[in-house]
Amino acid sequence: MNLKRYLPILQWAPQYGRSQATSDLVAAVIVTVMLIPQSLAYALLAGLPAQVGLYASILPLVIYAVFGTSRTLSVGPVAVVSLMTAAALAPLADAGSPEYMAGAVLLAVISGLMLTLMGFLRLGFLANFLSHPVISGFISASGIVIAASQLKHVLGVQASGQNLLTIGQSLIRSASDINLPTLAIGAGALLFLVFARKQLKPLLVRFGVSSGIADILTKTAPILAVLVTTLVAWQFQLDQQGVRLVGIVPSGLPDLTLPSLDWELWQQLAVSALLISVVGFVESVSVGQTLAAKRRQRIDPDQELIGLGTANLGAGLSGGMPVTGGFSRSVVNFDAGAETPAAGAYTAVGIALATLFLTPAIAYLPQATLAATIIVAVSSLVDLPALGRTWRYSRPDFGAMLATIVLTLAHSVEAGIIAGVVLSLGLFLYRTSRPHSAVVGRVPGTEHFRNIRRHKVEICPQVAFLRVDESLYFANARFLEETVMDLAACEPELTDFVLVCPAVNLVDASALESLEAINERLQDAGVRLHLSEVKGPVMDRLQRTEFLSHLGGQVFLSTYEAWQVLAGDCELSKGLA
């Protein structure tokens, strides 16, 4: 076994030097400042005590530094996965209860086991079956649901619900109970964070602050919001005025815990854990590949499964919650100059120190501030204009995207992602079951062949050239039969039929039977079947069968060779067919 393949730390650790350590430490300090409020906020979103978010930001980061392949990915709690965690656990126990916390731990462990096993089986390609429109629609809808779910904390009311409809109805019923001090804190924090995100950096630059420092100050704005609102809540004892605070957070590092061995609970959480695993992996790999490309690096999707899987196992065993690579933190980590995964390990040290020494101050942190942090963070996830772009480009993809959004908003995040997976696979099967094909002719004076309906080409009435632009497998085998026989029936002078195969990468058993049937039926009609431009791996498999010995015609290396042999003496016709 290649240890460097399964332990990527062995690839970069031997060359690790002082300059890299300095860059990683600087990035770690910045990410730590950003991660503290995010960890607390995402634990709140998942319905868990605040310290669980901190716990999920310690051991998983260290483990990912050992097993992950991205140099700049920052692992930890993220908004979408936190929402999915809450959706999975809400039917099983009350938020914050010991049973609920045990479920979160088990969810992380199951997700970790699934991801790790998929990594060892090299199943990273499965993420490709989730189309981009479906993922975009799911993330946008989840962002809307997340923002709506946090309005109760900004308004200081009691509300519940797992989708936009139930949350909205609950908020309307509670409108008369709005707590004005809470609203002031939440709205103030929200406005400040929106201002910081859009206007603070240009303002600082205008006052002479360097662009780099202004960027760092802008990204640490949530910490300032936390500090100010915590001081205000402590100074004016806002808890006595109905403002809900985070409350006492246990100090100290998390104890190692074992997940529940209740088999029934494992079964209840299995589907949710699988969905969390898939969504988390797709989000993480997308971020990792984007950042790696900027430095001409690469990541290994299969090893990323192992890295994320072991990170989730670490989260579960240390009393945390499901984790994955976060977009905003990873971008900050990248921009801050992180060079190796060691930056994540240093960040874990920073979070551990915060857990040891800063938790008493967190007790006075208003939940409205964390809610405002979440709302601003997820606002970047919502991309509704993508609906218009997708509609203009592909109506089927638009349908899948819209269905995912509607189900996520109106039913649940699980229904949305399941619908997205089913629709992605359904669209794939539909498109490949009716592959594009074209009758082609020769471009005069060249060796090139083009669609007779698009170009002025030479055609021979006795020879038909059909180009198939898809691999042949069980879903489109019958369609190919019908296409060939319909074409043969429309050409009474036809003596030879050439199947042009430059895009055929696979011929499965079902397609082979269809080719044999096509060959026999054409022979009965007095037409010879030929093949051209058959790829090597496809030819290797055909040679292991009796198909080639029964073939009425022959296999040509190129379509032009077939043209010379079969249509050399033909009286050609020209022009569009």
Coordinates of C-alpha atoms in Angstrom, one line a residue:
M1 CA 0.0 0.0 0.0
N2 CA 1.3 3.5 -0.9
L3 CA 1.3 5.3 2.4
K4 CA 1.6 8.7 0.7
R5 CA -1.6 8.0 -1.2
Y6 CA -3.5 7.4 2.1
L7 CA -1.4 9.8 4.3
P8 CA -1.0 13.0 2.2
I9 CA 0.8 14.6 5.1
L10 CA 3.9 12.5 4.1
Q11 CA 3.9 14.4 0.8
W12 CA 4.4 17.9 2.2
A13 CA 5.7 17.5 5.8
P14 CA 9.3 16.5 4.9
Q15 CA 9.7 19.8 3.0
Y16 CA 7.9 21.9 5.6
G17 CA 10.0 24.9 6.5
R18 CA 10.0 28.1 8.5
S19 CA 8.5 30.3 5.7
Q20 CA 5.6 27.9 5.3
A21 CA 5.1 27.7 9.0
T22 CA 4.9 31.5 9.2
S23 CA 2.4 31.7 6.4
D24 CA 0.3 29.0 7.9
L25 CA 0.3 30.6 11.4
V26 CA -0.8 34.0 10.0
A27 CA -3.6 32.3 8.1
A28 CA -4.6 30.3 11.1
V29 CA -4.9 33.4 13.4
I30 CA -7.3 35.0 10.8
V31 CA -9.4 31.9 10.3
T32 CA -9.6 31.2 14.1
V33 CA -11.0 34.7 14.6
M34 CA -13.5 34.1 11.9
L35 CA -14.3 30.5 12.9
I36 CA -15.2 31.1 16.6
P37 CA -18.5 33.0 15.9
Q38 CA -19.3 30.7 12.9
S39 CA -18.9 27.6 15.0
L40 CA -21.1 29.0 17.7
A41 CA -23.7 30.1 15.1
Y42 CA -23.8 26.8 13.2
A43 CA -24.2 24.9 16.4
L44 CA -27.2 27.1 17.2
L45 CA -28.5 26.5 13.7
A46 CA -28.2 22.7 14.2
G47 CA -30.2 23.0 17.5
L48 CA -27.1 22.1 19.6
P49 CA -25.4 23.8 22.5
A50 CA -22.8 26.4 21.4
Q51 CA -19.8 24.4 22.7
V52 CA -20.6 21.6 20.2
G53 CA -19.6 23.9 17.3
L54 CA -16.3 24.6 19.0
Y55 CA -15.8 20.9 19.6
A56 CA -16.4 20.2 15.9
S57 CA -13.7 22.7 15.0
I58 CA -10.8 21.1 16.9
L59 CA -10.1 17.4 16.3
P60 CA -11.6 17.3 12.8
L61 CA -9.2 20.0 11.6
V62 CA -6.2 18.1 13.0
I63 CA -7.3 14.9 11.4
Y64 CA -7.9 16.5 8.0
A65 CA -4.4 17.9 8.1
V66 CA -3.2 14.3 8.1
F67 CA -5.6 12.7 5.6
G68 CA -6.8 15.6 3.4
T69 CA -5.2 16.6 0.0
S70 CA -6.3 20.2 -0.3
R71 CA -3.6 22.7 0.9
T72 CA -6.1 25.4 1.8
L73 CA -9.5 23.8 2.6
S74 CA -10.8 24.7 6.0
V75 CA -13.0 22.0 7.6
G76 CA -15.6 22.6 10.2
P77 CA -19.4 23.2 10.7
V78 CA -21.1 24.8 7.7
A79 CA -24.5 26.2 7.2
V80 CA -26.1 23.7 4.9
V81 CA -24.9 20.6 6.8
S82 CA -26.0 22.2 10.1
L83 CA -29.5 22.7 8.6
M84 CA -29.6 19.1 7.4
T85 CA -28.4 18.0 10.9
A86 CA -31.3 19.8 12.5
A87 CA -33.8 18.4 10.0
A88 CA -32.6 14.9 10.6
L89 CA -32.7 15.1 14.4
A90 CA -35.9 17.2 14.9
P91 CA -38.3 14.3 14.5
L92 CA -36.3 12.2 17.0
A93 CA -35.7 14.4 20.0
D94 CA -36.1 17.9 21.4
A95 CA -33.3 20.3 20.3
G96 CA -30.6 20.5 22.9
S97 CA -31.6 17.4 24.8
P98 CA -29.1 14.7 25.7
E99 CA -30.9 12.4 23.1
Y100 CA -30.6 15.1 20.5
M101 CA -26.9 15.6 21.2
A102 CA -26.3 11.8 21.1
G103 CA -28.0 11.8 17.7
A104 CA -25.7 14.6 16.4
V105 CA -22.7 12.6 17.5
L106 CA -24.0 9.4 15.9
L107 CA -24.8 11.3 12.7
A108 CA -21.2 12.5 12.4
V109 CA -19.9 9.0 13.1
I110 CA -22.2 7.3 10.5
S111 CA -21.3 10.0 7.9
G112 CA -17.6 9.5 8.7
L113 CA -17.9 5.8 8.2
M114 CA -19.7 6.2 4.9
L115 CA -17.3 8.7 3.5
T116 CA -14.2 6.7 4.6
L117 CA -15.6 3.5 3.1
M118 CA -16.5 5.3 -0.2
G119 CA -12.9 6.7 -0.2
F120 CA -11.3 3.2 0.1
L121 CA -13.7 1.9 -2.6
R122 CA -12.7 4.9 -4.8
L123 CA -16.3 6.1 -5.3
G124 CA -15.5 9.8 -5.6
F125 CA -16.9 9.8 -9.1
L126 CA -20.4 9.3 -7.7
A127 CA -20.6 13.0 -6.8
N128 CA -20.6 13.7 -10.6
F129 CA -24.1 12.3 -10.8
L130 CA -25.4 15.5 -9.0
S131 CA -25.8 18.0 -11.7
H132 CA -24.7 21.6 -11.1
P133 CA -28.2 23.1 -11.5
V134 CA -29.5 20.7 -8.9
I135 CA -26.8 21.5 -6.4
S136 CA -27.1 25.2 -7.1
G137 CA -30.9 25.0 -6.6
F138 CA -30.5 23.0 -3.4
I139 CA -27.9 25.4 -1.9
S140 CA -30.0 28.5 -2.8
A141 CA -33.1 27.1 -1.3
S142 CA -31.3 25.9 1.8
G143 CA -29.8 29.4 2.2
I144 CA -33.4 30.9 2.2
V145 CA -34.6 28.3 4.7
I146 CA -31.6 28.9 6.9
A147 CA -32.1 32.7 6.9
A148 CA -35.8 32.3 7.6
S149 CA -35.1 29.9 10.5
Q150 CA -32.9 32.5 12.2
L151 CA -35.5 35.3 12.1
K152 CA -37.0 34.0 15.3
H153 CA -33.7 34.8 17.1
V154 CA -33.5 38.2 15.6
L155 CA -37.1 39.0 16.6
G156 CA -36.9 37.3 20.0
V157 CA -40.0 35.1 19.4
Q158 CA -40.8 31.4 19.6
A159 CA -41.1 29.8 16.2
S160 CA -40.4 26.4 14.6
G161 CA -40.6 24.6 11.3
Q162 CA -38.5 22.6 8.8
N163 CA -39.5 24.4 5.6
L164 CA -40.2 28.0 4.5
L165 CA -44.0 27.5 4.8
T166 CA -44.1 26.3 8.3
I167 CA -41.4 28.7 9.5
G168 CA -43.3 31.6 7.9
Q169 CA -46.6 30.6 9.5
S170 CA -45.0 30.2 12.9
L171 CA -43.4 33.6 12.6
I172 CA -46.7 35.3 11.7
R173 CA -48.4 33.7 14.7
S174 CA -45.6 35.0 17.0
A175 CA -45.5 38.5 15.5
S176 CA -47.2 40.0 18.5
D177 CA -44.5 38.7 20.9
I178 CA -41.5 40.5 19.3
N179 CA -39.0 41.5 21.9
L180 CA -37.8 45.0 21.1
P181 CA -34.3 44.8 22.8
T182 CA -33.7 41.6 21.0
L183 CA -34.8 43.1 17.7
A184 CA -32.5 46.1 18.3
I185 CA -29.5 43.8 18.9
G186 CA -30.3 41.5 16.0
A187 CA -31.2 44.2 13.5
G188 CA -28.2 46.3 14.5
A189 CA -25.8 43.4 14.1
L190 CA -27.4 42.5 10.8
L191 CA -27.0 46.0 9.4
F192 CA -23.4 46.2 10.6
L193 CA -22.5 42.9 9.0
V194 CA -24.1 43.8 5.7
F195 CA -22.3 47.2 5.8
A196 CA -19.0 45.5 6.6
R197 CA -19.4 43.0 3.8
K198 CA -20.2 45.6 1.1
Q199 CA -18.8 48.9 2.2
L200 CA -16.2 48.6 5.0
K201 CA -13.2 47.7 2.8
P202 CA -13.6 50.6 0.4
L203 CA -14.2 52.9 3.3
L204 CA -11.0 51.8 5.1
V205 CA -9.0 52.0 1.8
R206 CA -10.3 55.6 1.4
F207 CA -8.9 56.5 4.8
G208 CA -5.5 55.2 3.9
V209 CA -5.6 51.6 5.2
S210 CA -3.8 49.2 2.9
S211 CA -6.0 46.9 0.8
G212 CA -4.6 43.7 2.5
I213 CA -5.3 45.0 6.1
A214 CA -8.7 46.4 5.1
D215 CA -9.6 43.0 3.7
I216 CA -8.6 41.2 6.9
L217 CA -10.5 43.7 9.1
T218 CA -13.6 43.2 6.9
K219 CA -13.5 39.5 7.3
T220 CA -13.1 39.8 11.1
A221 CA -16.2 42.1 11.3
P222 CA -18.3 39.2 12.9
I223 CA -15.9 39.2 15.9
L224 CA -16.4 42.9 16.4
A225 CA -20.2 42.4 16.4
V226 CA -19.8 39.6 18.9
L227 CA -17.6 41.7 21.2
V228 CA -19.8 44.8 21.1
T229 CA -23.2 43.0 21.6
T230 CA -21.7 40.8 24.3
L231 CA -20.5 43.9 26.2
V232 CA -23.9 45.6 25.7
A233 CA -25.8 42.5 27.0
W234 CA -23.5 42.2 30.0
Q235 CA -23.5 45.9 30.9
F236 CA -27.3 46.4 30.6
Q237 CA -28.2 42.9 31.8
L238 CA -30.4 42.4 28.7
D239 CA -31.2 38.8 29.7
Q240 CA -33.5 40.4 32.3
Q241 CA -35.3 42.2 29.5
G242 CA -36.1 39.0 27.6
V243 CA -33.0 38.9 25.4
R244 CA -31.9 35.2 24.9
L245 CA -28.2 34.7 25.5
V246 CA -26.0 31.8 24.7
G247 CA -25.7 31.1 28.4
I248 CA -23.0 29.2 30.3
V249 CA -20.7 27.3 28.0
P250 CA -18.6 24.6 29.7
S251 CA -14.9 25.4 29.5
G252 CA -12.3 22.8 28.7
L253 CA -11.5 20.5 25.9
P254 CA -14.1 17.9 24.9
D255 CA -14.0 14.4 26.3
L256 CA -13.7 11.5 23.9
T257 CA -17.1 9.8 23.5
L258 CA -18.5 6.7 22.0
P259 CA -21.5 6.8 19.7
S260 CA -24.8 5.2 20.7
L261 CA -25.0 1.5 19.9
D262 CA -28.8 1.6 19.5
W263 CA -29.2 -0.2 16.2
E264 CA -32.7 1.3 15.6
L265 CA -31.2 4.8 15.9
W266 CA -28.5 3.9 13.4
Q267 CA -31.2 2.8 10.9
Q268 CA -33.2 6.0 11.5
L269 CA -30.2 8.2 10.8
A270 CA -28.7 6.2 7.9
V271 CA -30.4 8.0 5.0
S272 CA -29.9 11.4 6.5
A273 CA -26.2 10.6 7.1
L274 CA -25.8 9.5 3.5
L275 CA -27.4 12.8 2.2
I276 CA -25.2 14.9 4.5
S277 CA -22.2 12.9 3.3
V278 CA -23.0 13.5 -0.4
V279 CA -23.8 17.2 0.0
G280 CA -20.8 17.9 2.2
F281 CA -18.5 16.0 -0.1
V282 CA -19.7 17.8 -3.2
E283 CA -19.4 21.2 -1.5
S284 CA -16.0 20.4 -0.1
V285 CA -14.5 19.1 -3.4
S286 CA -15.9 22.0 -5.4
V287 CA -14.2 24.5 -3.1
G288 CA -11.0 22.5 -2.9
Q289 CA -10.7 22.1 -6.6
T290 CA -11.4 25.8 -7.3
L291 CA -8.7 26.9 -4.8
A292 CA -6.2 24.3 -5.9
A293 CA -6.5 25.3 -9.5
K294 CA -5.5 28.9 -8.7
R295 CA -2.1 27.6 -7.5
R296 CA -1.8 24.9 -10.1
Q297 CA -2.3 22.2 -7.5
R298 CA -4.7 19.3 -7.5
I299 CA -6.7 17.3 -5.0
D300 CA -7.6 13.6 -5.1
P301 CA -11.4 13.2 -4.7
D302 CA -11.1 9.7 -3.5
Q303 CA -8.6 10.7 -0.8
E304 CA -10.8 13.7 0.0
L305 CA -13.6 11.2 0.9
I306 CA -11.2 9.6 3.4
G307 CA -10.1 13.0 4.7
L308 CA -13.6 14.2 5.3
G309 CA -14.7 10.8 6.6
T310 CA -12.0 10.6 9.2
A311 CA -12.6 14.3 10.1
N312 CA -16.3 13.4 10.7
L313 CA -15.3 10.4 12.8
G314 CA -13.1 12.8 14.9
A315 CA -16.0 15.2 15.2
G316 CA -18.3 12.4 16.4
L317 CA -15.8 10.9 18.9
S318 CA -15.1 14.3 20.4
G319 CA -18.7 15.3 21.0
G320 CA -19.1 17.4 17.8
M321 CA -21.4 17.5 14.8
P322 CA -21.1 16.7 11.1
V323 CA -18.4 18.8 9.3
T324 CA -17.2 19.5 5.8
G325 CA -15.1 22.1 4.0
G326 CA -16.5 25.6 4.3
F327 CA -16.4 28.0 1.3
S328 CA -16.0 31.3 3.1
R329 CA -13.4 30.0 5.6
S330 CA -11.5 28.3 2.9
V331 CA -11.3 31.4 0.8
V332 CA -10.1 33.4 3.8
N333 CA -7.5 30.7 4.5
F334 CA -6.4 30.8 0.9
D335 CA -6.3 34.7 0.7
A336 CA -4.4 34.8 4.1
G337 CA -1.6 32.8 2.5
A338 CA -2.0 29.3 3.9
E339 CA 0.4 27.0 2.2
T340 CA -0.3 23.6 3.8
P341 CA -3.0 21.8 5.7
A342 CA -0.9 22.6 8.9
A343 CA -2.8 25.9 8.9
G344 CA -5.9 23.9 9.8
A345 CA -4.1 22.2 12.7
Y346 CA -2.9 25.6 14.0
T347 CA -6.5 26.8 13.7
A348 CA -7.6 23.9 15.8
V349 CA -5.1 25.0 18.5
G350 CA -6.6 28.5 18.4
I351 CA -10.1 27.1 18.9
A352 CA -8.9 24.8 21.7
L353 CA -7.5 27.8 23.5
A354 CA -10.7 29.7 23.0
T355 CA -12.6 26.7 24.5
L356 CA -10.3 26.7 27.5
F357 CA -10.2 30.4 28.3
L358 CA -12.9 32.4 26.4
T359 CA -16.1 30.5 27.2
P360 CA -17.0 32.6 30.3
A361 CA -17.4 35.6 28.1
I362 CA -19.5 33.8 25.6
A363 CA -22.3 33.4 28.2
Y364 CA -23.5 37.0 27.6
L365 CA -23.4 36.6 23.8
P366 CA -26.9 37.3 22.4
Q367 CA -28.3 34.6 20.2
A368 CA -29.6 37.4 17.9
T369 CA -26.0 38.2 17.0
L370 CA -25.2 34.7 16.0
A371 CA -28.5 34.6 14.0
A372 CA -27.4 37.8 12.2
T373 CA -24.0 36.2 11.5
I374 CA -25.7 33.1 9.9
I375 CA -28.1 35.2 7.8
V376 CA -25.3 37.3 6.3
A377 CA -23.1 34.2 5.8
V378 CA -25.8 32.3 3.9
S379 CA -26.8 35.3 1.8
S380 CA -23.9 34.5 -0.5
L381 CA -25.3 31.0 -1.1
V382 CA -28.6 32.2 -2.7
D383 CA -28.3 32.6 -6.5
L384 CA -31.8 32.9 -7.8
P385 CA -30.7 34.6 -11.1
A386 CA -29.3 31.1 -11.9
L387 CA -32.9 30.1 -12.6
G388 CA -33.0 32.5 -15.5
R389 CA -29.6 31.5 -16.9
T390 CA -30.6 27.8 -16.7
W391 CA -34.0 28.5 -18.3
R392 CA -32.3 30.2 -21.3
Y393 CA -29.8 27.4 -21.7
S394 CA -31.6 24.1 -20.9
R395 CA -35.3 23.7 -20.1
P396 CA -34.8 20.2 -18.6
D397 CA -32.1 21.4 -16.3
F398 CA -34.3 24.3 -15.3
G399 CA -37.1 21.9 -14.4
A400 CA -34.8 19.8 -12.2
M401 CA -33.4 23.0 -10.6
L402 CA -36.9 24.4 -10.0
A403 CA -38.2 21.2 -8.6
T404 CA -35.3 21.0 -6.1
I405 CA -35.9 24.5 -5.0
V406 CA -39.6 24.1 -4.5
L407 CA -39.4 20.8 -2.6
T408 CA -36.6 22.2 -0.4
L409 CA -38.6 25.3 0.4
A410 CA -42.0 23.7 0.7
H411 CA -41.2 20.3 2.2
S412 CA -37.7 19.6 3.6
V413 CA -34.0 19.7 2.7
E414 CA -34.0 15.9 2.5
A415 CA -36.9 15.9 0.0
G416 CA -35.1 18.6 -2.0
I417 CA -31.8 16.8 -2.3
I418 CA -33.4 13.4 -2.9
A419 CA -35.5 14.9 -5.7
G420 CA -32.3 16.5 -7.0
V421 CA -30.5 13.2 -7.1
V422 CA -33.4 11.4 -8.8
L423 CA -33.9 14.1 -11.3
S424 CA -30.2 14.3 -12.1
L425 CA -30.1 10.6 -12.8
G426 CA -33.4 10.7 -14.7
L427 CA -32.1 13.5 -17.0
F428 CA -28.9 11.6 -17.6
L429 CA -30.8 8.4 -18.5
Y430 CA -33.2 10.4 -20.7
R431 CA -30.5 12.2 -22.6
T432 CA -28.3 9.1 -23.2
S433 CA -31.4 6.9 -24.0
R434 CA -32.0 9.2 -27.0
P435 CA -28.4 9.9 -28.2
H436 CA -27.8 12.5 -30.8
S437 CA -27.0 10.9 -34.2
A438 CA -26.6 12.4 -37.6
V439 CA -26.4 11.2 -41.2
V440 CA -23.1 12.6 -42.4
G441 CA -21.7 13.3 -45.9
R442 CA -18.2 14.2 -47.2
V443 CA -17.2 17.9 -47.3
P444 CA -16.1 18.3 -50.9
G445 CA -12.4 18.0 -51.5
T446 CA -11.6 16.9 -47.9
E447 CA -11.5 13.9 -45.6
H448 CA -14.1 15.5 -43.2
F449 CA -17.7 14.4 -42.7
R450 CA -20.5 16.6 -41.4
N451 CA -24.2 16.5 -40.8
I452 CA -26.1 16.6 -44.1
R453 CA -28.7 18.8 -42.5
R454 CA -26.2 21.5 -41.5
H455 CA -23.6 21.5 -44.2
K456 CA -23.2 21.3 -48.0
V457 CA -21.7 17.9 -48.4
E458 CA -21.5 15.0 -50.9
I459 CA -23.8 12.1 -50.3
C460 CA -24.1 8.7 -52.1
P461 CA -27.6 7.2 -52.4
Q462 CA -26.2 3.6 -52.1
V463 CA -24.2 4.3 -48.9
A464 CA -25.5 5.8 -45.6
F465 CA -23.1 7.1 -43.0
L466 CA -24.7 7.4 -39.5
R467 CA -22.6 9.0 -36.8
V468 CA -23.6 8.1 -33.2
D469 CA -22.6 10.7 -30.6
E470 CA -23.0 8.6 -27.4
S471 CA -21.7 5.4 -25.9
L472 CA -24.1 2.4 -26.6
Y473 CA -25.6 0.8 -23.5
F474 CA -28.9 -0.8 -22.4
A475 CA -30.8 2.4 -22.2
N476 CA -30.3 3.5 -25.8
A477 CA -29.7 0.1 -27.6
R478 CA -33.4 -0.1 -28.8
F479 CA -33.3 3.5 -29.9
L480 CA -30.3 2.8 -32.1
E481 CA -32.1 -0.2 -33.7
E482 CA -35.1 2.0 -34.5
T483 CA -33.0 4.8 -35.9
V484 CA -31.0 2.5 -38.2
M485 CA -34.0 0.6 -39.5
D486 CA -36.0 3.7 -40.1
L487 CA -33.2 5.2 -42.1
A488 CA -32.7 2.0 -44.1
A489 CA -36.4 1.9 -44.8
C490 CA -36.3 5.4 -46.3
E491 CA -33.5 4.7 -48.7
P492 CA -34.6 2.2 -51.4
E493 CA -31.2 2.3 -53.2
L494 CA -29.2 1.5 -50.1
T495 CA -26.6 -1.3 -50.3
D496 CA -24.2 -0.3 -47.5
F497 CA -24.7 1.2 -44.1
V498 CA -21.7 2.6 -42.1
L499 CA -22.0 3.2 -38.4
V500 CA -19.5 5.9 -37.5
C501 CA -18.4 5.5 -33.9
P502 CA -15.9 8.2 -32.9
A503 CA -17.9 9.1 -29.7
V504 CA -18.6 5.5 -28.7
N505 CA -16.5 4.7 -25.7
L506 CA -18.6 1.6 -24.6
V507 CA -20.7 -1.1 -26.1
D508 CA -22.4 -3.1 -23.3
A509 CA -24.0 -6.5 -23.6
S510 CA -27.4 -5.1 -24.4
A511 CA -26.0 -2.8 -27.1
L512 CA -24.0 -5.8 -28.6
E513 CA -27.2 -7.7 -29.0
S514 CA -28.8 -4.7 -30.7
L515 CA -25.8 -4.5 -33.1
E516 CA -26.2 -8.2 -33.9
A517 CA -29.9 -7.7 -34.5
I518 CA -29.2 -4.7 -36.7
N519 CA -26.7 -6.7 -38.7
E520 CA -29.1 -9.6 -39.3
R521 CA -32.0 -7.3 -40.2
L522 CA -29.9 -5.3 -42.7
Q523 CA -28.6 -8.5 -44.2
D524 CA -32.2 -9.7 -44.7
A525 CA -32.8 -6.4 -46.5
G526 CA -29.7 -6.9 -48.7
V527 CA -27.7 -4.2 -46.9
R528 CA -24.2 -4.7 -45.5
L529 CA -23.4 -3.2 -42.1
H530 CA -20.0 -1.6 -41.6
L531 CA -18.2 0.1 -38.7
S532 CA -15.7 3.0 -38.8
E533 CA -13.6 4.8 -36.3
V534 CA -14.1 2.2 -33.6
K535 CA -11.9 3.0 -30.5
G536 CA -9.3 0.5 -29.4
P537 CA -11.0 -0.5 -26.0
V538 CA -14.3 -1.0 -27.8
M539 CA -12.7 -3.1 -30.6
D540 CA -10.9 -5.2 -28.0
R541 CA -14.2 -6.2 -26.4
L542 CA -15.9 -6.8 -29.8
Q543 CA -13.0 -9.1 -30.8
R544 CA -13.8 -11.3 -27.8
T545 CA -17.3 -12.0 -29.3
E546 CA -18.6 -13.6 -32.5
F547 CA -20.1 -10.4 -33.7
L548 CA -17.2 -9.4 -36.1
S549 CA -17.3 -12.9 -37.7
H550 CA -21.0 -12.4 -38.5
L551 CA -20.6 -8.8 -39.6
G552 CA -22.0 -8.3 -43.1
G553 CA -19.5 -5.7 -44.0
Q554 CA -16.1 -4.7 -42.5
V555 CA -14.5 -2.4 -40.0
F556 CA -12.8 0.7 -41.4
L557 CA -10.1 2.6 -39.7
S558 CA -11.6 6.0 -40.8
T559 CA -14.8 7.2 -42.3
Y560 CA -12.9 8.5 -45.3
E561 CA -11.5 5.0 -46.0
A562 CA -15.0 3.6 -45.9
W563 CA -16.1 6.4 -48.3
Q564 CA -13.3 5.6 -50.8
V565 CA -14.1 1.8 -50.7
L566 CA -17.9 2.0 -50.7
A567 CA -18.7 5.3 -52.5
G568 CA -15.8 5.6 -54.9
D569 CA -17.8 4.9 -58.0
C570 CA -21.0 6.4 -56.7
E571 CA -22.9 9.1 -58.6
L572 CA -22.7 11.8 -55.9
S573 CA -25.4 14.3 -55.1
K574 CA -24.5 17.6 -53.5
G575 CA -26.2 20.2 -51.3
L576 CA -28.2 20.1 -48.1
A577 CA -30.3 17.0 -47.8

